[in-house]
Short mmCIF file of C-alpha atoms and ligand atoms in Angstrom, two decimals:
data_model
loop_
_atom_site.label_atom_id
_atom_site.label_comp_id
_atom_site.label_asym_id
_atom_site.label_seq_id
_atom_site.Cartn_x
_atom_site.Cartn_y
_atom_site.Cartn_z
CA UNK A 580 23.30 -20.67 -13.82
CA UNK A 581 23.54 -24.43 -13.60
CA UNK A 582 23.01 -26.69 -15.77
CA UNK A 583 19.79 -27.89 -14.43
CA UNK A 584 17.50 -24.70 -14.66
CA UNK A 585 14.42 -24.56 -16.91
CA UNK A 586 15.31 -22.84 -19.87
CA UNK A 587 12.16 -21.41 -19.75
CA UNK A 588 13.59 -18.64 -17.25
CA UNK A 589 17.51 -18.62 -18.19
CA UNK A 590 16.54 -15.10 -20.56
CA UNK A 591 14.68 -13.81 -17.42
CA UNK A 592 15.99 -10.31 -16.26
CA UNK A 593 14.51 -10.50 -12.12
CA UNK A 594 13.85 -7.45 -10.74
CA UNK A 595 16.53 -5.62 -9.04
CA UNK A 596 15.20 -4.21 -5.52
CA UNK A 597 16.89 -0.93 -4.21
CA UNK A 598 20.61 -1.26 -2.05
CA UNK A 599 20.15 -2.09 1.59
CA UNK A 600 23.86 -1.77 2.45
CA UNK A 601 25.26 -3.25 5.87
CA UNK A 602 28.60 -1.09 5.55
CA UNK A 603 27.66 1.95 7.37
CA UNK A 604 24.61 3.54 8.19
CA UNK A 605 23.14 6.00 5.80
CA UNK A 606 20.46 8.38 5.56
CA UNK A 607 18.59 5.87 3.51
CA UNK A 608 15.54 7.47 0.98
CA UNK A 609 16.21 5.17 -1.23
CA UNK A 610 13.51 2.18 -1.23
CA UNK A 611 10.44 4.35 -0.32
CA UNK A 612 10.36 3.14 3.42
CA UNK A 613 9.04 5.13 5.66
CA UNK A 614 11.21 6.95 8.26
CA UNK A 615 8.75 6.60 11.44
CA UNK A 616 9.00 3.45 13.12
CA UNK A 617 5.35 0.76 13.26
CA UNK A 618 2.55 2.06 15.57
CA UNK A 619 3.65 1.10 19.31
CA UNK A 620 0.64 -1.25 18.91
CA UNK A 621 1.68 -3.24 15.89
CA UNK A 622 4.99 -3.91 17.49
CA UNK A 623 3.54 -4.71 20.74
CA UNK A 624 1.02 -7.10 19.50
CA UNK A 625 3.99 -8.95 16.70
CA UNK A 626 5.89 -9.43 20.07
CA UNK A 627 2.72 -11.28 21.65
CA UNK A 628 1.91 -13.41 18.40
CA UNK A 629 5.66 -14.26 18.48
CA UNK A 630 4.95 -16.30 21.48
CA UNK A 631 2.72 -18.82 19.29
CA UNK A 632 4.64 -19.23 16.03
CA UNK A 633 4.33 -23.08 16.98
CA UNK A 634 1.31 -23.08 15.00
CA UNK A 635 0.40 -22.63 11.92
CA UNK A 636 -0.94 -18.85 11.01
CA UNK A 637 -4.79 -18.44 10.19
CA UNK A 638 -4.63 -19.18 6.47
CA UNK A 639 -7.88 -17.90 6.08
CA UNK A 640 -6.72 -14.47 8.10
CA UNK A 641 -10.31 -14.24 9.69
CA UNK A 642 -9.49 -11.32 11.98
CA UNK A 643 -7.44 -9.67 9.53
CA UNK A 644 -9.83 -9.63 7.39
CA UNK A 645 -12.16 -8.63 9.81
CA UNK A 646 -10.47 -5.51 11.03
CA UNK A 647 -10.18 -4.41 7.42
CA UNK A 648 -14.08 -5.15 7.43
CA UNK A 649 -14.95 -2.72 10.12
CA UNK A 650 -12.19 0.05 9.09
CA UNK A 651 -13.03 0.27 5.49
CA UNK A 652 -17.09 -0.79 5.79
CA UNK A 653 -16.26 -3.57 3.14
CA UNK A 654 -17.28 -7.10 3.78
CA UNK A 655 -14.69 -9.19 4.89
CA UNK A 656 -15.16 -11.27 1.58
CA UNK A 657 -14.14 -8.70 -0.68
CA UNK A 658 -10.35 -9.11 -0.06
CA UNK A 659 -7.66 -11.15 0.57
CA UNK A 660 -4.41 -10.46 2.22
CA UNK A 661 -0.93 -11.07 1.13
CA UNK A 662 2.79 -11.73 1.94
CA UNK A 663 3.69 -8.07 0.63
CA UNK A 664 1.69 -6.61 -2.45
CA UNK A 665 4.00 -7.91 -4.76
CA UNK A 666 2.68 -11.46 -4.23
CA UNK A 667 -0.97 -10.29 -5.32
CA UNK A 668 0.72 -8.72 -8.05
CA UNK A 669 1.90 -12.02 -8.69
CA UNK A 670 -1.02 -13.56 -8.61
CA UNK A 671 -2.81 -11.02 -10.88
CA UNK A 672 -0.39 -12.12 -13.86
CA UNK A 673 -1.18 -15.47 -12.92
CA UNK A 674 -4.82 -15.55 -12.56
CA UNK A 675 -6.15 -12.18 -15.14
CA UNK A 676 -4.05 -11.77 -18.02
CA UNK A 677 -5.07 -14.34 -20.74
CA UNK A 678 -5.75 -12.07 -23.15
CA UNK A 679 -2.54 -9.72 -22.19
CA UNK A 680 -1.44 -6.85 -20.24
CA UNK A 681 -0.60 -3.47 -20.40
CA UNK A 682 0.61 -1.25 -18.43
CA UNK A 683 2.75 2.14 -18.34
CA UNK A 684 6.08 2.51 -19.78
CA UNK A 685 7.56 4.10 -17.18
CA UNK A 686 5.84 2.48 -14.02
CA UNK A 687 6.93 0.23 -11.14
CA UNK A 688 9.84 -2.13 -12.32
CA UNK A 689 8.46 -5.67 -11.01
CA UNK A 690 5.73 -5.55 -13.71
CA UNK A 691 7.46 -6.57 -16.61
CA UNK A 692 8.95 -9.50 -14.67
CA UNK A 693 5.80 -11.11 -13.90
CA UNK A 694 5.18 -10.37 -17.38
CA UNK A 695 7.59 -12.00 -18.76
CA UNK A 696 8.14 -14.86 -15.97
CA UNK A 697 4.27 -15.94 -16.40
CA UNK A 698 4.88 -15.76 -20.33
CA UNK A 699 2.29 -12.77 -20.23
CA UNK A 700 2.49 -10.83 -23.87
CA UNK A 701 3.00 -7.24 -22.75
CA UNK A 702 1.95 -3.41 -23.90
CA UNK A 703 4.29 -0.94 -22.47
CA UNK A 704 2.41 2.27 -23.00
CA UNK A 705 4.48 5.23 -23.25
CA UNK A 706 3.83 8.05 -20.89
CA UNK A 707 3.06 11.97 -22.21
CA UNK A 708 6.05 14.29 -22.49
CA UNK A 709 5.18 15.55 -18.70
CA UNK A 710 5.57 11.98 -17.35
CA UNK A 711 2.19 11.28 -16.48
CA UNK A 712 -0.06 8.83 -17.75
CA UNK A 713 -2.62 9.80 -20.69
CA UNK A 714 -5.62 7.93 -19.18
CA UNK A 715 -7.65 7.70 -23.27
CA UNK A 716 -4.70 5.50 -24.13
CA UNK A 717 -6.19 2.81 -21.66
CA UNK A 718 -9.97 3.05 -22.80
CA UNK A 719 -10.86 -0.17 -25.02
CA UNK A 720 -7.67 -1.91 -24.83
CA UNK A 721 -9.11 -5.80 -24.70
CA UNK A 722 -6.22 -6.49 -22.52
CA UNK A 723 -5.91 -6.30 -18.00
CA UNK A 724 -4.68 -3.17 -17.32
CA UNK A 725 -2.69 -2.09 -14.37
CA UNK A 726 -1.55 1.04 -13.17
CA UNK A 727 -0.12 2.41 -10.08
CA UNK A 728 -1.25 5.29 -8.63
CA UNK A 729 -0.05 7.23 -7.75
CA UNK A 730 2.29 6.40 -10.34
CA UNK A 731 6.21 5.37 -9.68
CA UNK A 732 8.57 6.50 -9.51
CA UNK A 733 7.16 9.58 -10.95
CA UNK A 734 4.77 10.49 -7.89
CA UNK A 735 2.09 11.36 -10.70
CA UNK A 736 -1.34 10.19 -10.05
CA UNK A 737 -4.70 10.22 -12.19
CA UNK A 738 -8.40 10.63 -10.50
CA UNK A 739 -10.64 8.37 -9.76
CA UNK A 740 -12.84 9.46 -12.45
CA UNK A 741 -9.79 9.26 -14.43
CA UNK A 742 -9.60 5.66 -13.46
CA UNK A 743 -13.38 5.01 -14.05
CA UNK A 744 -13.18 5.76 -17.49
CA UNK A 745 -10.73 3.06 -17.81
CA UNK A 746 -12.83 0.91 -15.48
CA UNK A 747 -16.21 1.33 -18.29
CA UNK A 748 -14.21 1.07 -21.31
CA UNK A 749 -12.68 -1.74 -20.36
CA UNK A 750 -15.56 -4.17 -18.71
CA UNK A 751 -14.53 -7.27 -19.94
CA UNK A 752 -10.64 -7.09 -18.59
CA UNK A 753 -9.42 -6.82 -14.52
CA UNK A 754 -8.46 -3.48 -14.41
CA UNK A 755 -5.84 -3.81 -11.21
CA UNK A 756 -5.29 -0.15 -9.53
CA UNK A 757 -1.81 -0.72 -7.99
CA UNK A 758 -2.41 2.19 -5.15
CA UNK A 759 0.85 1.81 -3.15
CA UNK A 760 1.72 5.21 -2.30
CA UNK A 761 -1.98 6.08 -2.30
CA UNK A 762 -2.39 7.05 1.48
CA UNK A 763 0.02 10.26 0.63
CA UNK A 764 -2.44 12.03 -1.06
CA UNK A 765 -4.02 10.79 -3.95
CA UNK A 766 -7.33 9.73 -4.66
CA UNK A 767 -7.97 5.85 -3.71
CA UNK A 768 -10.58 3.77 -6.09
CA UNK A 769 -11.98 1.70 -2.79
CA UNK A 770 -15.10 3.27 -3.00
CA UNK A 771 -15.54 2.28 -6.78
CA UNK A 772 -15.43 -1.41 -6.07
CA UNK A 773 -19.21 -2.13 -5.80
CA UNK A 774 -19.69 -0.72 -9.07
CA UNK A 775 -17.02 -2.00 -11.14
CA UNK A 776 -17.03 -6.02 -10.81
CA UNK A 777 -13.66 -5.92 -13.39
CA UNK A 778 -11.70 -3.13 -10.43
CA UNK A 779 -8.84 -5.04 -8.12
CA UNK A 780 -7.89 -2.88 -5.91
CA UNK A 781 -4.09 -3.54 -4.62
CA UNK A 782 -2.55 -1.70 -1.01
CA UNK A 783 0.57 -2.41 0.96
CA UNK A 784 1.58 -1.67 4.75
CA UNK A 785 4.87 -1.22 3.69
CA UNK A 786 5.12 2.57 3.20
CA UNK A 787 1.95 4.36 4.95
CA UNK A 788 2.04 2.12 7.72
CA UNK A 789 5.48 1.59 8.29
CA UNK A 790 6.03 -2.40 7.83
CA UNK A 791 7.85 -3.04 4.40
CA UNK A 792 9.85 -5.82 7.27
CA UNK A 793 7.07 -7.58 7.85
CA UNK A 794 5.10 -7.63 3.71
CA UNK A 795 2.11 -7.20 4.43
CA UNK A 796 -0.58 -6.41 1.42
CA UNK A 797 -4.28 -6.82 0.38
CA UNK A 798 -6.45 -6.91 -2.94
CA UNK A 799 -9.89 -5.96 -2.34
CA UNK A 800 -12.51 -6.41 -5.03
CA UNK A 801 -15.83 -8.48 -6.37
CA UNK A 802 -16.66 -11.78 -4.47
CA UNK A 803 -15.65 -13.19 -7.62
CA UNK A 804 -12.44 -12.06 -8.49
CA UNK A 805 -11.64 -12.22 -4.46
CA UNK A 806 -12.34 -15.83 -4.67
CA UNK A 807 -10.42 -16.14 -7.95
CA UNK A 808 -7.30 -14.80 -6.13
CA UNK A 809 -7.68 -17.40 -2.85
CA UNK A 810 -7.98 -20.30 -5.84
CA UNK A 811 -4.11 -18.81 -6.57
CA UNK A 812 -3.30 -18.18 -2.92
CA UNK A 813 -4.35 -21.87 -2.26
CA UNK A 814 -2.90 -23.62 -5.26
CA UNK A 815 0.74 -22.32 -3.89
CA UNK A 816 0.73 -21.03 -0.23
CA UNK A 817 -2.35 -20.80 2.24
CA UNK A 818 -0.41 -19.79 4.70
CA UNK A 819 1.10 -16.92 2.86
CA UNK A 820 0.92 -14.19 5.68
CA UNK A 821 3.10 -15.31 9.13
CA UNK A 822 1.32 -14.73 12.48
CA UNK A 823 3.14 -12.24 13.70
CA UNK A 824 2.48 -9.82 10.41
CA UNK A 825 -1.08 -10.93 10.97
CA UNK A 826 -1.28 -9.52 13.91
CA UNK A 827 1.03 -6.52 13.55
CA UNK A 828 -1.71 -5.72 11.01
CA UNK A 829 -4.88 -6.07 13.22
CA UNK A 830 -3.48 -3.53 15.24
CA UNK A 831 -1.83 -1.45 12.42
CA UNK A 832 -5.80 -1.20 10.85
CA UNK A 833 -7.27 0.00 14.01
CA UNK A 834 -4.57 2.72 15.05
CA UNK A 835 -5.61 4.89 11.99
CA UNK A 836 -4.62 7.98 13.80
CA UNK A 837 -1.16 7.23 14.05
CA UNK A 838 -1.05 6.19 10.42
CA UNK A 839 -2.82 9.48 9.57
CA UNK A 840 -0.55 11.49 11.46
CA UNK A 841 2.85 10.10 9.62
CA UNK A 842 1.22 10.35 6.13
CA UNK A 843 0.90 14.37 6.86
CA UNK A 844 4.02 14.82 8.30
CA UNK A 845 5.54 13.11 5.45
CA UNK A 846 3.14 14.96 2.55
CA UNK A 847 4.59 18.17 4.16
CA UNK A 848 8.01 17.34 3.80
CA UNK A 849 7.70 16.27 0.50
CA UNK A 850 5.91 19.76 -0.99
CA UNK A 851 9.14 21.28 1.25
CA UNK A 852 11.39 19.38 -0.27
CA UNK A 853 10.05 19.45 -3.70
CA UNK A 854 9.95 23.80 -3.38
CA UNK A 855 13.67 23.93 -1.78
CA UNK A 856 14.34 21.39 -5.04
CA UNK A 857 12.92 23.73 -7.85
CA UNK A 858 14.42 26.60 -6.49
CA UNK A 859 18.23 25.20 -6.55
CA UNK A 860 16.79 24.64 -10.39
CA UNK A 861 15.52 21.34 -10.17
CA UNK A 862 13.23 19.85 -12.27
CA UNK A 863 10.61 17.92 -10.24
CA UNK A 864 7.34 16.49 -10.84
CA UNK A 865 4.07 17.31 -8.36
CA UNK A 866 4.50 13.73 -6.32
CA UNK A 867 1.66 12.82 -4.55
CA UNK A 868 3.68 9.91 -3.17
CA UNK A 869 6.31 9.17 -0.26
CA UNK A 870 8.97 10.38 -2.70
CA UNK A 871 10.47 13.23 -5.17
CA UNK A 872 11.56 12.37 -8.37
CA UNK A 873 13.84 15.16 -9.52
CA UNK A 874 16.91 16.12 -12.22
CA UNK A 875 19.17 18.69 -12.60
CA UNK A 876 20.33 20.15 -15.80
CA UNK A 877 23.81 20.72 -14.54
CA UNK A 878 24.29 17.26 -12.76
CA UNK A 879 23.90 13.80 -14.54
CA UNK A 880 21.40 11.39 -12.25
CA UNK A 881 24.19 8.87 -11.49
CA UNK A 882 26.79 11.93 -10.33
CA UNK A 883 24.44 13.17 -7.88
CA UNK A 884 23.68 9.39 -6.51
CA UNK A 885 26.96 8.95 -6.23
CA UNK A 886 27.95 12.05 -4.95
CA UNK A 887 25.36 11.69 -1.97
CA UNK A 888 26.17 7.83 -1.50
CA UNK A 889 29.95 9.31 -0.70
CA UNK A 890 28.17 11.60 1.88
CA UNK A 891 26.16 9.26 3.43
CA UNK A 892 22.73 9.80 1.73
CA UNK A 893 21.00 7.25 -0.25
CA UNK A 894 18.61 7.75 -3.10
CA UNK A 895 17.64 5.73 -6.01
CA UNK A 896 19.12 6.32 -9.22
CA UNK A 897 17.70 4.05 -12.18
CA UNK A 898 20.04 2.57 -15.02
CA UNK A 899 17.40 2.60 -17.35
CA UNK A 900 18.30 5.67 -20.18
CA UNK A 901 15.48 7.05 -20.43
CA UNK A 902 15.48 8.42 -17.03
CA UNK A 903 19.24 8.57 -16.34
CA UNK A 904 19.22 12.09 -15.56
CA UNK A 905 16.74 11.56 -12.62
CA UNK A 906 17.07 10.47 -9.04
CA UNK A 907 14.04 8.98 -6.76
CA UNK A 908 14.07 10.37 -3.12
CA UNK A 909 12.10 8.86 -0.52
CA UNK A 910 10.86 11.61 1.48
CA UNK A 911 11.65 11.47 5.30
CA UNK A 912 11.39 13.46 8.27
CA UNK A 913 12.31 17.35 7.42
CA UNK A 914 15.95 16.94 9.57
CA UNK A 915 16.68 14.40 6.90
CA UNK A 916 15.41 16.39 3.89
CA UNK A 917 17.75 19.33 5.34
CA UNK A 918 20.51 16.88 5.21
CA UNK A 919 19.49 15.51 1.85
CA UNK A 920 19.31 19.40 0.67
CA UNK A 921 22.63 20.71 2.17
CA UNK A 922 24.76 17.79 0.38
CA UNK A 923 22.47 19.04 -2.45
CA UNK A 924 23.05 22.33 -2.66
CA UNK A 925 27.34 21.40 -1.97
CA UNK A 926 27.41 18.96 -4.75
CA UNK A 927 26.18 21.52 -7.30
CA UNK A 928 28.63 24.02 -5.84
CA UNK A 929 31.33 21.73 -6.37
CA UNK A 930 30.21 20.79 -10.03
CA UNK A 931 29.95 24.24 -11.09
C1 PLP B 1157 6.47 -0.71 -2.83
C2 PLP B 1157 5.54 -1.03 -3.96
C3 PLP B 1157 4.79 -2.19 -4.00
C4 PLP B 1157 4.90 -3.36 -3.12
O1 PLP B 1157 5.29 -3.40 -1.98
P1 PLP B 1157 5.21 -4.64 -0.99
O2 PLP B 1157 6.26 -4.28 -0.04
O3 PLP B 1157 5.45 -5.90 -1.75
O4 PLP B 1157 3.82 -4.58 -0.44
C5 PLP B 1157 3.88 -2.37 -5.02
N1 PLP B 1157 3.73 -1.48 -5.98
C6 PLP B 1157 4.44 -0.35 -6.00
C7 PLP B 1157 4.23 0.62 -7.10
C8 PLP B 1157 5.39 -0.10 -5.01
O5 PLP B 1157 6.14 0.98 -5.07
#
C-alpha cells in the first residue's frame, strides 16, 4: 500500500474472484462460466461492431434496451444495462442503502465489499441449518434487502411468492433480487415488477448466455428507481457498456432458443451430477443453479480441491470456515462431469 491511499479503504478486504490460471489448461468449473461457447450470432455481430469502436458506444443503449423491450414485453424504460451485474450491484449500495442493508450470511462474496467500501452498515443474516434462506427473517426489516436467487454458492432458491412476502413487508426499502443463476431453473421475479415499485430486479449474460468476457448485466424495475440508477450510471460512467458487448447482446436477446437450449442441457447435467454425487456419499444441496455445491464426510473441502487441481480439474473451494468442508462445481457438459466424477470417485479411493 503506498503511502498515498485514503485511509478510508486501507482496512478494505476486496473481493477475491475465482483462479483463472494461464499454466495449463484445466477442466475449469470453477467460476460458474458456462461451458458452451456465445450464440454464433453474438459473436458474429461483436466482430461487426468491432469495426466502429472509433466512436463512442450508445450511452443511452437505445437498441439494447430495445431488444430487451420486445423479448421481455417491458418498456424499454424500466431498465438499464450494465458493464457486468456487479456494477449495478455497485450502484445499488450506492444509490438504496441509507438506512442499511442486509443480506444472507452465506450469499455471494462481493456483497459485503460494497458494503463496507460504500461505508454501508450491514446485517448478515444467518441461513437455516439446511443452508437455505428463511424468507420471515426478511419481512419488516427497515433496511434494502438483497438476495440472490437462486442463492450462491448454495444453488438454493426461494419462490416468487416467497420473495413477495419480502417485497410487502418491506415497502418502504429497494428490495434488489440478485437472480444470476436464475435462467437454470428457478423462479424469476420479472413479472412482479409492475406491482412492487420497491423490486430491482438484477440479471447477467455471463452464465445463461455465455458472455462473463464481455460483462454484460441489466436492472430492470419502476421508472423511478430505473432513473435513480442512470443518475449513478451518469455521475461516473455513461458509457459503461463497450459497443461490441452492446451488440453481442442485441443478438444474444433475440436468439432465445439457443440460450434455452444450453440452460437444459446444463440443468440435466447438474441433477446427473448431483445423483452420481450423493451416491459416492456426498452431501449436496438441490441447486437450481449452473453449479453443485457438495462435501464429503471422508474428504476435507480443500483436499479434494487440491486433489482435482493436481488432476487437472478446477472447482472452487472457499477459505471461509464455515464452509471449509464444501467445494462449488460449476456444472458443464456431461463429458466433463464424467471427468469431474472419475477423479472423484479415485480421490476417495485413495483417501480411504
Ligand atoms: C456471477 C454473479 C454475478 C455477476 O456477474 P457479472 O459477471 O458481473 O454480471 C452477480 N451475482 C451473483 C450471485 C453471481 O454469481
Amino acid at each position: 500500500m503506498s503511502r498515498f491511499f485514503d485511509p478510508r479503504y486501507s482496512g478494505l478486504a476486496p473481493y477475491v474472484p475465482g483462479e483463472q490460471p494461464q499454466d495449463m489448461v484445466y477442466i475449469k468449473l470453477n467460476t460458474n462460466e458456462s461451458p458452451f461457447p456465445p450464440s454464433p450470432r453474438a459473436v458474429a455481430a461483436a466482430a461487426e461492431a468491432a469495426g466502429r469502436l472509433q466512436l463512442y458506444s450508445d450511452p443511452e443503449a437505445l437498441a439494447l434496451r430495445r431488444e430487451f423491450a420486445r423479448i421481455f414485453g417491458l418498456e424499454a424504460d424500466r431498465v438499464v444495462f450494465s458493464n457486468g451485474s456487479d456494477e449495478i450491484l455497485y450502484w445499488i449500495f450506492l444509490a438504496f442503502c441509507a438506512d442499511g442493508a442486509a443480506f444472507p450470511a452465506l450469499s455471494y462474496g462481493f456483497y459485503p465489499v460494497y458494503g463496507e467500501f460504500t461505508g454501508t452498515p450491514c446485517t448478515q443474516i444467518p441461513l437455516r441449518e439446511d443452508y437455505s434462506v428463511a424468507p420471515e427473517d426478511y419481512y419488516h426489516l427497515g433496511k434494502t434487502v438483497i438476495l440472490a436467487n437462486p442463492n450462491a454458492p448454495t444453488g438454493l432458491a426461494l419462490s416468487a411468492a416467497q420473495i413477495e412476502e419480502i417485497l410487502r413487508t418491506n415497502p418502504d426499502n429497494v428490495v434488489a433480487v440478485d437472480e444470476a443463476y436464475v435462467d437454470f431453473g428457478a423462479e424469476s421475479c420479472l413479472p412482479l415488477i409492475d406491482r412492487y415499485d420497491n423490486l430491482l430486479v438484477v440479471q447477467t449474460f455471463s452464465k445463461s448466455r455465455s458472455m462473463a468476457g464481455a460483462r454484460l448485466g441489466f436492472a430492470a424495475g419502476s421508472r423511478e428507481l430505473i432513473e435513480d440508477l442512470n443518475r449513478v450510471k451518469y455521475s461516473t460512467n455513461p458509457y459503461n457498456v463497450n459497443s461490441m458487448t452492446m451488440a453481442a447482446g442485441i443478438a444474444a436477446l433475440a436468439d432465445e432458443e439457443y440460450t434455452r437450449k444450453n440452460c437444459r442441457i446444463i440443468a440435466e447435467n447438474r441433477d446427473y451430477t448431483i445423483a452420481q454425487l450423493r451416491a459416492m456419499g456426498f452431501f449436496v444441496t438441490d441447486s437450481l443453479a449452473n453449479f453443485v455445491f457438495a462435501r464429503h464426510p471422508a474428504v476435507s473441502g480443500r483436499t479434494l480441491y487440491e486433489k482435482l487441481r493436481e488432476r487437472g480439474v478446477l472447482v472452487r473451494h472457499f477459505s471461509r470456515e464455515d464452509i471449509g468442508d464444501f467445494n462449488r462445481i460449476t456444472v458443464g457438459t456431461r463429458e466433463q462431469m464424467d471427468i469431474l466424477l472419475e477423479k472423484t470417485r479415485e480421490i476417495l479411493e485413495e483417501t480411504k
